PDB file of C-alpha atoms in Angstrom:
ATOM      1  CA  MET W   9      74.799  83.112 228.893  1.00 50.00           C
ATOM      2  CA  PRO W  10      76.903  81.887 231.762  1.00 52.00           C
ATOM      3  CA  PRO W  11      80.535  83.136 231.927  1.00 49.00           C
ATOM      4  CA  THR W  12      81.900  79.287 231.709  1.00 54.00           C
ATOM      5  CA  VAL W  13      80.191  78.994 228.529  1.00 44.00           C
ATOM      6  CA  SER W  14      81.091  81.940 226.818  1.00 48.00           C
ATOM      7  CA  ARG W  15      84.802  81.374 227.950  1.00 50.00           C
ATOM      8  CA  ILE W  16      84.427  77.935 226.365  1.00 39.00           C
ATOM      9  CA  LEU W  17      83.186  79.216 223.327  1.00 42.00           C
ATOM     10  CA  LEU W  18      85.947  81.863 222.916  1.00 42.00           C
ATOM     11  CA  LEU W  19      88.664  79.364 223.566  1.00 35.00           C
ATOM     12  CA  ALA W  20      86.930  76.923 220.693  1.00 38.00           C
ATOM     13  CA  ALA W  21      86.894  79.765 218.385  1.00 38.00           C
ATOM     14  CA  LEU W  22      90.772  80.912 218.994  1.00 34.00           C
ATOM     15  CA  VAL W  23      91.617  77.040 218.515  1.00 34.00           C
ATOM     16  CA  PHE W  24      89.530  76.883 215.307  1.00 36.00           C
ATOM     17  CA  ALA W  25      91.089  80.087 213.960  1.00 43.00           C
ATOM     18  CA  GLY W  26      94.593  78.896 215.046  1.00 45.00           C
ATOM     19  CA  ALA W  27      94.089  75.567 213.314  1.00 45.00           C
ATOM     20  CA  ALA W  28      92.835  77.225 209.877  1.00 53.00           C
ATOM     21  CA  ALA W  29      95.757  79.961 209.982  1.00 58.00           C
ATOM     22  CA  ALA W  30      98.043  76.671 210.344  1.00 57.00           C
ATOM     23  CA  ASN W  31      96.056  75.036 207.468  1.00 84.00           C
ATOM     24  CA  GLU W  32      96.383  78.012 205.285  1.00 89.00           C
ATOM     25  CA  ALA W  33      99.974  78.262 206.061  1.00 89.00           C
ATOM     26  CA  VAL W  34     100.733  74.661 205.109  1.00 91.00           C
ATOM     27  CA  ILE W  35      98.585  74.863 201.853  1.00 92.00           C
ATOM     28  CA  ARG W  36     100.539  78.123 200.859  1.00 92.00           C
ATOM     29  CA  LYS W  37     103.878  76.453 201.285  1.00 91.00           C
ATOM     30  CA  VAL W  38     103.348  73.149 199.537  1.00 92.00           C
ATOM     31  CA  LEU W  39     101.098  74.532 196.661  1.00 92.00           C
ATOM     32  CA  GLU W  40     102.607  78.004 195.494  1.00 90.00           C
ATOM     33  CA  PRO W  41     105.606  76.383 194.070  1.00 91.00           C
ATOM     34  CA  LYS W  42     103.896  73.981 192.000  1.00 90.00           C
ATOM     35  CA  LEU W  43     101.515  76.496 190.415  1.00 88.00           C
ATOM     36  CA  GLY W  44     103.660  77.466 187.496  1.00 85.00           C
ATOM     37  CA  GLY W  45     104.051  80.844 188.637  1.00 82.00           C
ATOM     38  CA  ALA W  46     100.448  81.411 189.758  1.00 85.00           C
ATOM     39  CA  LYS W  47     100.005  83.626 192.847  1.00 88.00           C
ATOM     40  CA  ILE W  48      97.842  82.345 195.456  1.00 92.00           C
ATOM     41  CA  GLU W  49      95.564  85.183 196.482  1.00 91.00           C
ATOM     42  CA  GLY W  50      93.675  83.349 199.250  1.00 92.00           C
ATOM     43  CA  VAL W  51      92.884  80.093 201.139  1.00 94.00           C
ATOM     44  CA  GLN W  52      89.784  79.326 203.123  1.00 93.00           C
ATOM     45  CA  PRO W  53      87.553  76.395 204.021  1.00 93.00           C
ATOM     46  CA  GLY W  54      85.660  75.228 200.970  1.00 93.00           C
ATOM     47  CA  PRO W  55      82.064  74.425 200.582  1.00 92.00           C
ATOM     48  CA  VAL W  56      82.296  71.101 201.389  1.00 91.00           C
ATOM     49  CA  PRO W  57      84.167  69.663 205.020  1.00 92.00           C
ATOM     50  CA  GLY W  58      87.529  68.628 204.794  1.00 91.00           C
ATOM     51  CA  LEU W  59      88.010  70.680 201.386  1.00 93.00           C
ATOM     52  CA  TRP W  60      89.813  74.092 201.319  1.00 94.00           C
ATOM     53  CA  GLU W  61      89.300  76.526 198.544  1.00 94.00           C
ATOM     54  CA  VAL W  62      92.559  78.279 197.076  1.00 95.00           C
ATOM     55  CA  ARG W  63      91.808  81.221 194.798  1.00 93.00           C
ATOM     56  CA  VAL W  64      94.764  81.492 192.183  1.00 91.00           C
ATOM     57  CA  ARG W  65      95.551  84.681 190.051  1.00 82.00           C
ATOM     58  CA  THR W  66      96.331  83.770 186.549  1.00 76.00           C
ATOM     59  CA  ASP W  67      96.792  85.715 183.368  1.00 69.00           C
ATOM     60  CA  SER W  68      93.014  84.958 182.797  1.00 65.00           C
ATOM     61  CA  GLY W  69      91.989  86.296 185.870  1.00 71.00           C
ATOM     62  CA  VAL W  70      90.610  84.234 189.273  1.00 81.00           C
ATOM     63  CA  GLN W  71      90.803  80.493 189.436  1.00 88.00           C
ATOM     64  CA  LEU W  72      89.524  78.326 192.090  1.00 93.00           C
ATOM     65  CA  LEU W  73      91.086  75.033 193.033  1.00 94.00           C
ATOM     66  CA  TYR W  74      90.514  72.900 196.093  1.00 95.00           C
ATOM     67  CA  THR W  75      92.700  70.855 198.377  1.00 93.00           C
ATOM     68  CA  ASP W  76      93.099  68.959 201.526  1.00 93.00           C
ATOM     69  CA  PRO W  77      94.264  70.454 204.480  1.00 92.00           C
ATOM     70  CA  ALA W  78      98.109  69.135 203.839  1.00 91.00           C
ATOM     71  CA  GLY W  79      97.870  70.160 200.407  1.00 92.00           C
ATOM     72  CA  ALA W  80      98.784  66.965 199.364  1.00 93.00           C
ATOM     73  CA  TYR W  81      96.069  66.688 196.486  1.00 93.00           C
ATOM     74  CA  LEU W  82      94.803  69.375 194.223  1.00 93.00           C
ATOM     75  CA  ILE W  83      91.271  69.351 192.608  1.00 92.00           C
ATOM     76  CA  ASP W  84      90.634  71.517 189.628  1.00 93.00           C
ATOM     77  CA  GLY W  85      87.073  71.311 188.721  1.00 92.00           C
ATOM     78  CA  THR W  86      83.405  72.565 189.930  1.00 93.00           C
ATOM     79  CA  ILE W  87      81.726  71.250 193.014  1.00 94.00           C
ATOM     80  CA  HIS W  88      77.841  70.578 192.202  1.00 94.00           C
ATOM     81  CA  ASP W  89      75.412  70.639 195.414  1.00 93.00           C
ATOM     82  CA  LEU W  90      72.912  68.036 194.223  1.00 94.00           C
ATOM     83  CA  ARG W  91      70.220  68.784 196.896  1.00 93.00           C
ATOM     84  CA  SER W  92      69.844  72.637 195.468  1.00 91.00           C
ATOM     85  CA  ASP W  93      71.227  71.724 191.800  1.00 90.00           C
ATOM     86  CA  ARG W  94      74.024  74.701 192.204  1.00 90.00           C
ATOM     87  CA  ASN W  95      77.310  74.896 190.885  1.00 91.00           C
ATOM     88  CA  LEU W  96      78.811  76.189 194.038  1.00 92.00           C
ATOM     89  CA  THR W  97      81.953  76.777 192.083  1.00 91.00           C
ATOM     90  CA  GLU W  98      80.297  79.371 189.615  1.00 87.00           C
ATOM     91  CA  ASP W  99      78.466  80.963 192.393  1.00 87.00           C
ATOM     92  CA  ARG W 100      81.565  81.767 194.005  1.00 89.00           C
ATOM     93  CA  MET W 101      83.157  82.718 190.934  1.00 85.00           C
ATOM     94  CA  ARG W 102      80.630  85.259 190.346  1.00 80.00           C
ATOM     95  CA  ARG W 103      80.836  86.908 193.749  1.00 82.00           C
ATOM     96  CA  LEU W 104      84.825  87.203 193.302  1.00 84.00           C
ATOM     97  CA  ASN W 105      84.634  88.766 189.727  1.00 80.00           C
ATOM     98  CA  ALA W 106      81.647  90.947 190.640  1.00 82.00           C
ATOM     99  CA  ILE W 107      82.175  94.773 189.777  1.00 86.00           C
ATOM    100  CA  LYS W 108      80.365  97.638 190.554  1.00 90.00           C
ATOM    101  CA  PHE W 109      77.518  98.035 187.575  1.00 94.00           C
ATOM    102  CA  GLU W 110      77.380 101.790 188.187  1.00 94.00           C
ATOM    103  CA  SER W 111      80.959 101.782 187.470  1.00 95.00           C
ATOM    104  CA  LEU W 112      80.285 100.577 183.852  1.00 97.00           C
ATOM    105  CA  PRO W 113      80.671 103.661 181.093  1.00 97.00           C
ATOM    106  CA  LEU W 114      76.929 102.619 179.470  1.00 97.00           C
ATOM    107  CA  ASP W 115      77.515 105.473 177.074  1.00 97.00           C
ATOM    108  CA  GLN W 116      80.037 103.534 175.420  1.00 98.00           C
ATOM    109  CA  ALA W 117      77.080 100.607 174.857  1.00 98.00           C
ATOM    110  CA  VAL W 118      74.313  99.883 172.440  1.00 98.00           C
ATOM    111  CA  LYS W 119      70.889 100.291 174.584  1.00 98.00           C
ATOM    112  CA  ILE W 120      68.575  97.768 173.273  1.00 97.00           C
ATOM    113  CA  GLN W 121      65.057  98.227 175.388  1.00 97.00           C
ATOM    114  CA  ARG W 122      61.735  96.151 175.205  1.00 95.00           C
ATOM    115  CA  GLY W 123      58.587  96.565 177.361  1.00 95.00           C
ATOM    116  CA  SER W 124      59.242  98.359 180.681  1.00 96.00           C
ATOM    117  CA  GLY W 125      63.053  97.804 180.476  1.00 96.00           C
ATOM    118  CA  LYS W 126      63.050  96.925 184.436  1.00 96.00           C
ATOM    119  CA  ARG W 127      65.292  93.746 184.069  1.00 96.00           C
ATOM    120  CA  VAL W 128      68.925  95.264 182.977  1.00 97.00           C
ATOM    121  CA  LEU W 129      72.034  93.622 182.068  1.00 96.00           C
ATOM    122  CA  ALA W 130      75.238  94.775 180.227  1.00 97.00           C
ATOM    123  CA  MET W 131      76.891  92.306 177.920  1.00 97.00           C
ATOM    124  CA  PHE W 132      80.143  92.179 176.188  1.00 97.00           C
ATOM    125  CA  SER W 133      79.432  90.488 172.602  1.00 97.00           C
ATOM    126  CA  ASP W 134      80.742  89.670 169.448  1.00 97.00           C
ATOM    127  CA  PRO W 135      78.413  89.660 166.636  1.00 96.00           C
ATOM    128  CA  TYR W 136      80.515  87.011 164.951  1.00 95.00           C
ATOM    129  CA  CYS W 137      80.365  84.769 167.967  1.00 94.00           C
ATOM    130  CA  PRO W 138      78.268  81.704 167.454  1.00 94.00           C
ATOM    131  CA  TYR W 139      77.343  81.710 171.206  1.00 95.00           C
ATOM    132  CA  CYS W 140      76.754  85.370 171.284  1.00 95.00           C
ATOM    133  CA  GLN W 141      74.141  84.767 168.185  1.00 95.00           C
ATOM    134  CA  GLN W 142      72.614  82.061 170.006  1.00 95.00           C
ATOM    135  CA  PHE W 143      71.940  84.386 172.970  1.00 96.00           C
ATOM    136  CA  GLU W 144      70.449  87.037 171.302  1.00 96.00           C
ATOM    137  CA  GLN W 145      67.922  84.659 170.258  1.00 95.00           C
ATOM    138  CA  THR W 146      67.577  83.744 174.073  1.00 96.00           C
ATOM    139  CA  LEU W 147      67.229  87.950 174.746  1.00 96.00           C
ATOM    140  CA  GLN W 148      64.008  88.151 172.448  1.00 95.00           C
ATOM    141  CA  LYS W 149      62.241  85.752 174.468  1.00 95.00           C
ATOM    142  CA  VAL W 150      62.676  88.035 177.681  1.00 95.00           C
ATOM    143  CA  ASP W 151      60.047  90.753 178.008  1.00 94.00           C
ATOM    144  CA  ASP W 152      60.641  94.243 179.996  1.00 96.00           C
ATOM    145  CA  ILE W 153      64.415  94.049 179.287  1.00 97.00           C
ATOM    146  CA  THR W 154      67.202  96.350 178.985  1.00 98.00           C
ATOM    147  CA  VAL W 155      70.218  95.615 177.507  1.00 98.00           C
ATOM    148  CA  TYR W 156      73.529  97.143 177.213  1.00 98.00           C
ATOM    149  CA  VAL W 157      75.737  95.831 174.393  1.00 98.00           C
ATOM    150  CA  PHE W 158      79.345  96.427 174.853  1.00 98.00           C
ATOM    151  CA  MET W 159      80.630  95.597 171.024  1.00 98.00           C
ATOM    152  CA  TYR W 160      83.600  93.414 171.572  1.00 97.00           C
ATOM    153  CA  PRO W 161      84.943  92.198 168.290  1.00 96.00           C
ATOM    154  CA  VAL W 162      87.359  89.687 169.336  1.00 95.00           C
ATOM    155  CA  ILE W 163      86.300  86.372 167.363  1.00 92.00           C
ATOM    156  CA  ARG W 164      87.175  88.340 163.792  1.00 91.00           C
ATOM    157  CA  PRO W 165      88.970  91.456 164.573  1.00 90.00           C
ATOM    158  CA  GLN W 166      89.301  92.177 160.868  1.00 92.00           C
ATOM    159  CA  ASN W 167      85.519  92.570 161.199  1.00 93.00           C
ATOM    160  CA  ALA W 168      85.483  95.252 163.563  1.00 95.00           C
ATOM    161  CA  ASP W 169      84.232  98.071 161.400  1.00 96.00           C
ATOM    162  CA  HIS W 170      81.219  96.169 161.311  1.00 97.00           C
ATOM    163  CA  SER W 171      80.506  96.903 165.001  1.00 97.00           C
ATOM    164  CA  LYS W 172      81.967 100.537 164.211  1.00 97.00           C
ATOM    165  CA  ALA W 173      79.333 100.696 161.609  1.00 97.00           C
ATOM    166  CA  VAL W 174      76.585  99.679 164.037  1.00 97.00           C
ATOM    167  CA  TRP W 175      77.399 102.863 166.343  1.00 98.00           C
ATOM    168  CA  CYS W 176      77.348 105.239 163.108  1.00 97.00           C
ATOM    169  CA  SER W 177      73.793 103.881 162.277  1.00 97.00           C
ATOM    170  CA  PRO W 178      70.924 105.809 162.914  1.00 96.00           C
ATOM    171  CA  ASP W 179      69.242 103.215 164.975  1.00 97.00           C
ATOM    172  CA  ARG W 180      71.845 101.272 166.662  1.00 97.00           C
ATOM    173  CA  ALA W 181      69.775  99.034 168.512  1.00 97.00           C
ATOM    174  CA  LYS W 182      68.147  97.717 165.347  1.00 97.00           C
ATOM    175  CA  ALA W 183      71.744  97.719 163.348  1.00 97.00           C
ATOM    176  CA  TRP W 184      73.029  95.801 166.401  1.00 98.00           C
ATOM    177  CA  LEU W 185      70.250  93.148 165.917  1.00 97.00           C
ATOM    178  CA  ASP W 186      70.467  92.972 162.292  1.00 97.00           C
ATOM    179  CA  LEU W 187      74.199  92.128 162.552  1.00 97.00           C
ATOM    180  CA  ALA W 188      74.077  89.725 165.457  1.00 96.00           C
ATOM    181  CA  ILE W 189      70.771  87.928 164.405  1.00 96.00           C
ATOM    182  CA  GLN W 190      70.109  88.465 160.696  1.00 94.00           C
ATOM    183  CA  HIS W 191      73.955  88.665 159.751  1.00 94.00           C
ATOM    184  CA  LYS W 192      73.092  91.739 157.873  1.00 95.00           C
ATOM    185  CA  ARG W 193      76.015  94.058 157.738  1.00 95.00           C
ATOM    186  CA  PRO W 194      74.937  97.881 158.457  1.00 95.00           C
ATOM    187  CA  ALA W 195      74.703 100.402 155.755  1.00 94.00           C
ATOM    188  CA  ALA W 196      76.420 102.979 157.838  1.00 94.00           C
ATOM    189  CA  ILE W 197      80.346 103.444 156.836  1.00 93.00           C
ATOM    190  CA  ALA W 198      82.352 103.064 160.066  1.00 93.00           C
ATOM    191  CA  SER W 199      83.484 106.551 159.600  1.00 93.00           C
ATOM    192  CA  CYS W 200      82.225 108.612 163.093  1.00 96.00           C
ATOM    193  CA  ASP W 201      83.738 108.432 166.512  1.00 96.00           C
ATOM    194  CA  ASN W 202      82.907 105.073 168.065  1.00 97.00           C
ATOM    195  CA  PRO W 203      83.671 103.517 171.372  1.00 97.00           C
ATOM    196  CA  VAL W 204      84.782 100.084 170.030  1.00 97.00           C
ATOM    197  CA  GLU W 205      88.282 100.385 170.591  1.00 97.00           C
ATOM    198  CA  LYS W 206      87.488 101.755 174.429  1.00 97.00           C
ATOM    199  CA  ASN W 207      85.510  98.733 174.681  1.00 97.00           C
ATOM    200  CA  LEU W 208      88.150  96.363 173.958  1.00 97.00           C
ATOM    201  CA  GLU W 209      90.472  98.268 176.389  1.00 96.00           C
ATOM    202  CA  LEU W 210      87.485  98.012 178.989  1.00 96.00           C
ATOM    203  CA  GLY W 211      87.251  94.257 178.281  1.00 95.00           C
ATOM    204  CA  ARG W 212      90.675  93.749 178.546  1.00 91.00           C
ATOM    205  CA  ALA W 213      91.055  95.611 181.862  1.00 90.00           C
ATOM    206  CA  LEU W 214      88.038  93.680 183.436  1.00 90.00           C
ATOM    207  CA  ARG W 215      89.468  90.219 182.173  1.00 86.00           C
ATOM    208  CA  VAL W 216      86.771  89.400 179.906  1.00 91.00           C
ATOM    209  CA  ASN W 217      87.865  86.403 178.246  1.00 87.00           C
ATOM    210  CA  SER W 218      84.903  84.839 176.417  1.00 89.00           C
ATOM    211  CA  THR W 219      81.863  86.355 174.719  1.00 94.00           C
ATOM    212  CA  PRO W 220      78.770  86.622 175.733  1.00 96.00           C
ATOM    213  CA  THR W 221      80.012  87.770 179.294  1.00 94.00           C
ATOM    214  CA  LEU W 222      76.881  89.070 181.240  1.00 95.00           C
ATOM    215  CA  ILE W 223      76.916  92.022 184.089  1.00 95.00           C
ATOM    216  CA  LEU W 224      74.358  92.049 186.369  1.00 95.00           C
ATOM    217  CA  VAL W 225      72.832  94.793 188.589  1.00 96.00           C
ATOM    218  CA  ASN W 226      74.074  93.337 191.478  1.00 93.00           C
ATOM    219  CA  GLY W 227      77.732  93.358 190.017  1.00 92.00           C
ATOM    220  CA  GLU W 228      77.936  89.464 189.491  1.00 90.00           C
ATOM    221  CA  ARG W 229      79.360  88.634 185.967  1.00 88.00           C
ATOM    222  CA  VAL W 230      78.182  85.446 183.945  1.00 89.00           C
ATOM    223  CA  ALA W 231      80.437  83.750 181.449  1.00 86.00           C
ATOM    224  CA  GLY W 232      78.082  82.527 178.820  1.00 87.00           C
ATOM    225  CA  GLY W 233      74.748  82.297 177.938  1.00 86.00           C
ATOM    226  CA  MET W 234      71.624  80.377 179.080  1.00 91.00           C
ATOM    227  CA  GLY W 235      68.092  79.707 178.521  1.00 92.00           C
ATOM    228  CA  ALA W 236      65.174  82.410 178.650  1.00 94.00           C
ATOM    229  CA  ALA W 237      63.478  81.209 181.865  1.00 94.00           C
ATOM    230  CA  ASP W 238      66.707  81.008 183.706  1.00 93.00           C
ATOM    231  CA  LEU W 239      68.037  84.140 182.565  1.00 94.00           C
ATOM    232  CA  GLN W 240      64.472  85.580 183.546  1.00 95.00           C
ATOM    233  CA  GLN W 241      64.904  84.277 187.110  1.00 94.00           C
ATOM    234  CA  MET W 242      68.597  85.534 187.292  1.00 93.00           C
ATOM    235  CA  LEU W 243      67.607  88.839 186.380  1.00 95.00           C
ATOM    236  CA  ASP W 244      64.752  89.264 188.646  1.00 95.00           C
ATOM    237  CA  LEU W 245      66.975  88.103 191.699  1.00 93.00           C
ATOM    238  CA  ALA W 246      69.878  90.376 190.975  1.00 93.00           C
ATOM    239  CA  GLY W 247      67.309  93.302 190.597  1.00 93.00           C
ATOM    240  CA  LYS W 248      66.060  92.589 193.948  1.00 92.00           C
ATOM    241  CA  GLN W 249      69.588  92.060 195.528  1.00 88.00           C
ATOM    242  CA  ALA W 250      70.650  95.477 194.019  1.00 86.00           C
ATOM    243  CA  ALA W 251      67.491  97.282 195.088  1.00 86.00           C
ATOM    244  CA  VAL W 252      68.538  95.818 198.802  1.00 82.00           C
ATOM    245  CA  LYS W 253      72.072  97.336 198.618  1.00 73.00           C
ATOM    246  CA  LYS W 254      70.935 101.019 197.836  1.00 64.00           C
TER     247      LYS W 254
END
């Protein structure tokens, strides 16, 4: 590349960086006093030209907002790319909230495996959560899967002993599925050492605010369930991405 062209590109990059820094400073100055005490963690160009992404830390975790370069308008919502049928905000949130799968204390989870178990995920779930019960039905349609269930009784905390009884059962996987799908309480007594309280602490530390919350092997987390076909595709992609990182 000729020296003159190199200098022009370098100058353009410096100008862009300077403009971006100026916009970020303006946005922080204008918006932060109006966010009710929430702290702005980062500002950067958004996925749509002219929009800026604002990452805000709240009591419930990271939230994404969007604004114009002057901070005059604030958008609280999601951005969909209709060409690719993707929720860009959701994709971004998964990356921001990613955690290391290998850091999870899997010995505190009920392990359920079908087939080869090559598709792997961890899940924070409450047996009395209607969405969790529905998602358990979906999981039955996915083959070759391993699910690590962190029992997270937050919907009906007064029934936490039912989750503890699952852990005390001879076949924990069967006891969990009977409770979550068949609404059949375990016969075991909740008197053994169990990780339910530790799971509640873990969930709070990871800011798990809804059930089910899925954690994929590539570190991405997904709040809520989905259809079997979408789940299988997501698990296969996550598995490939995790393998590349190793």
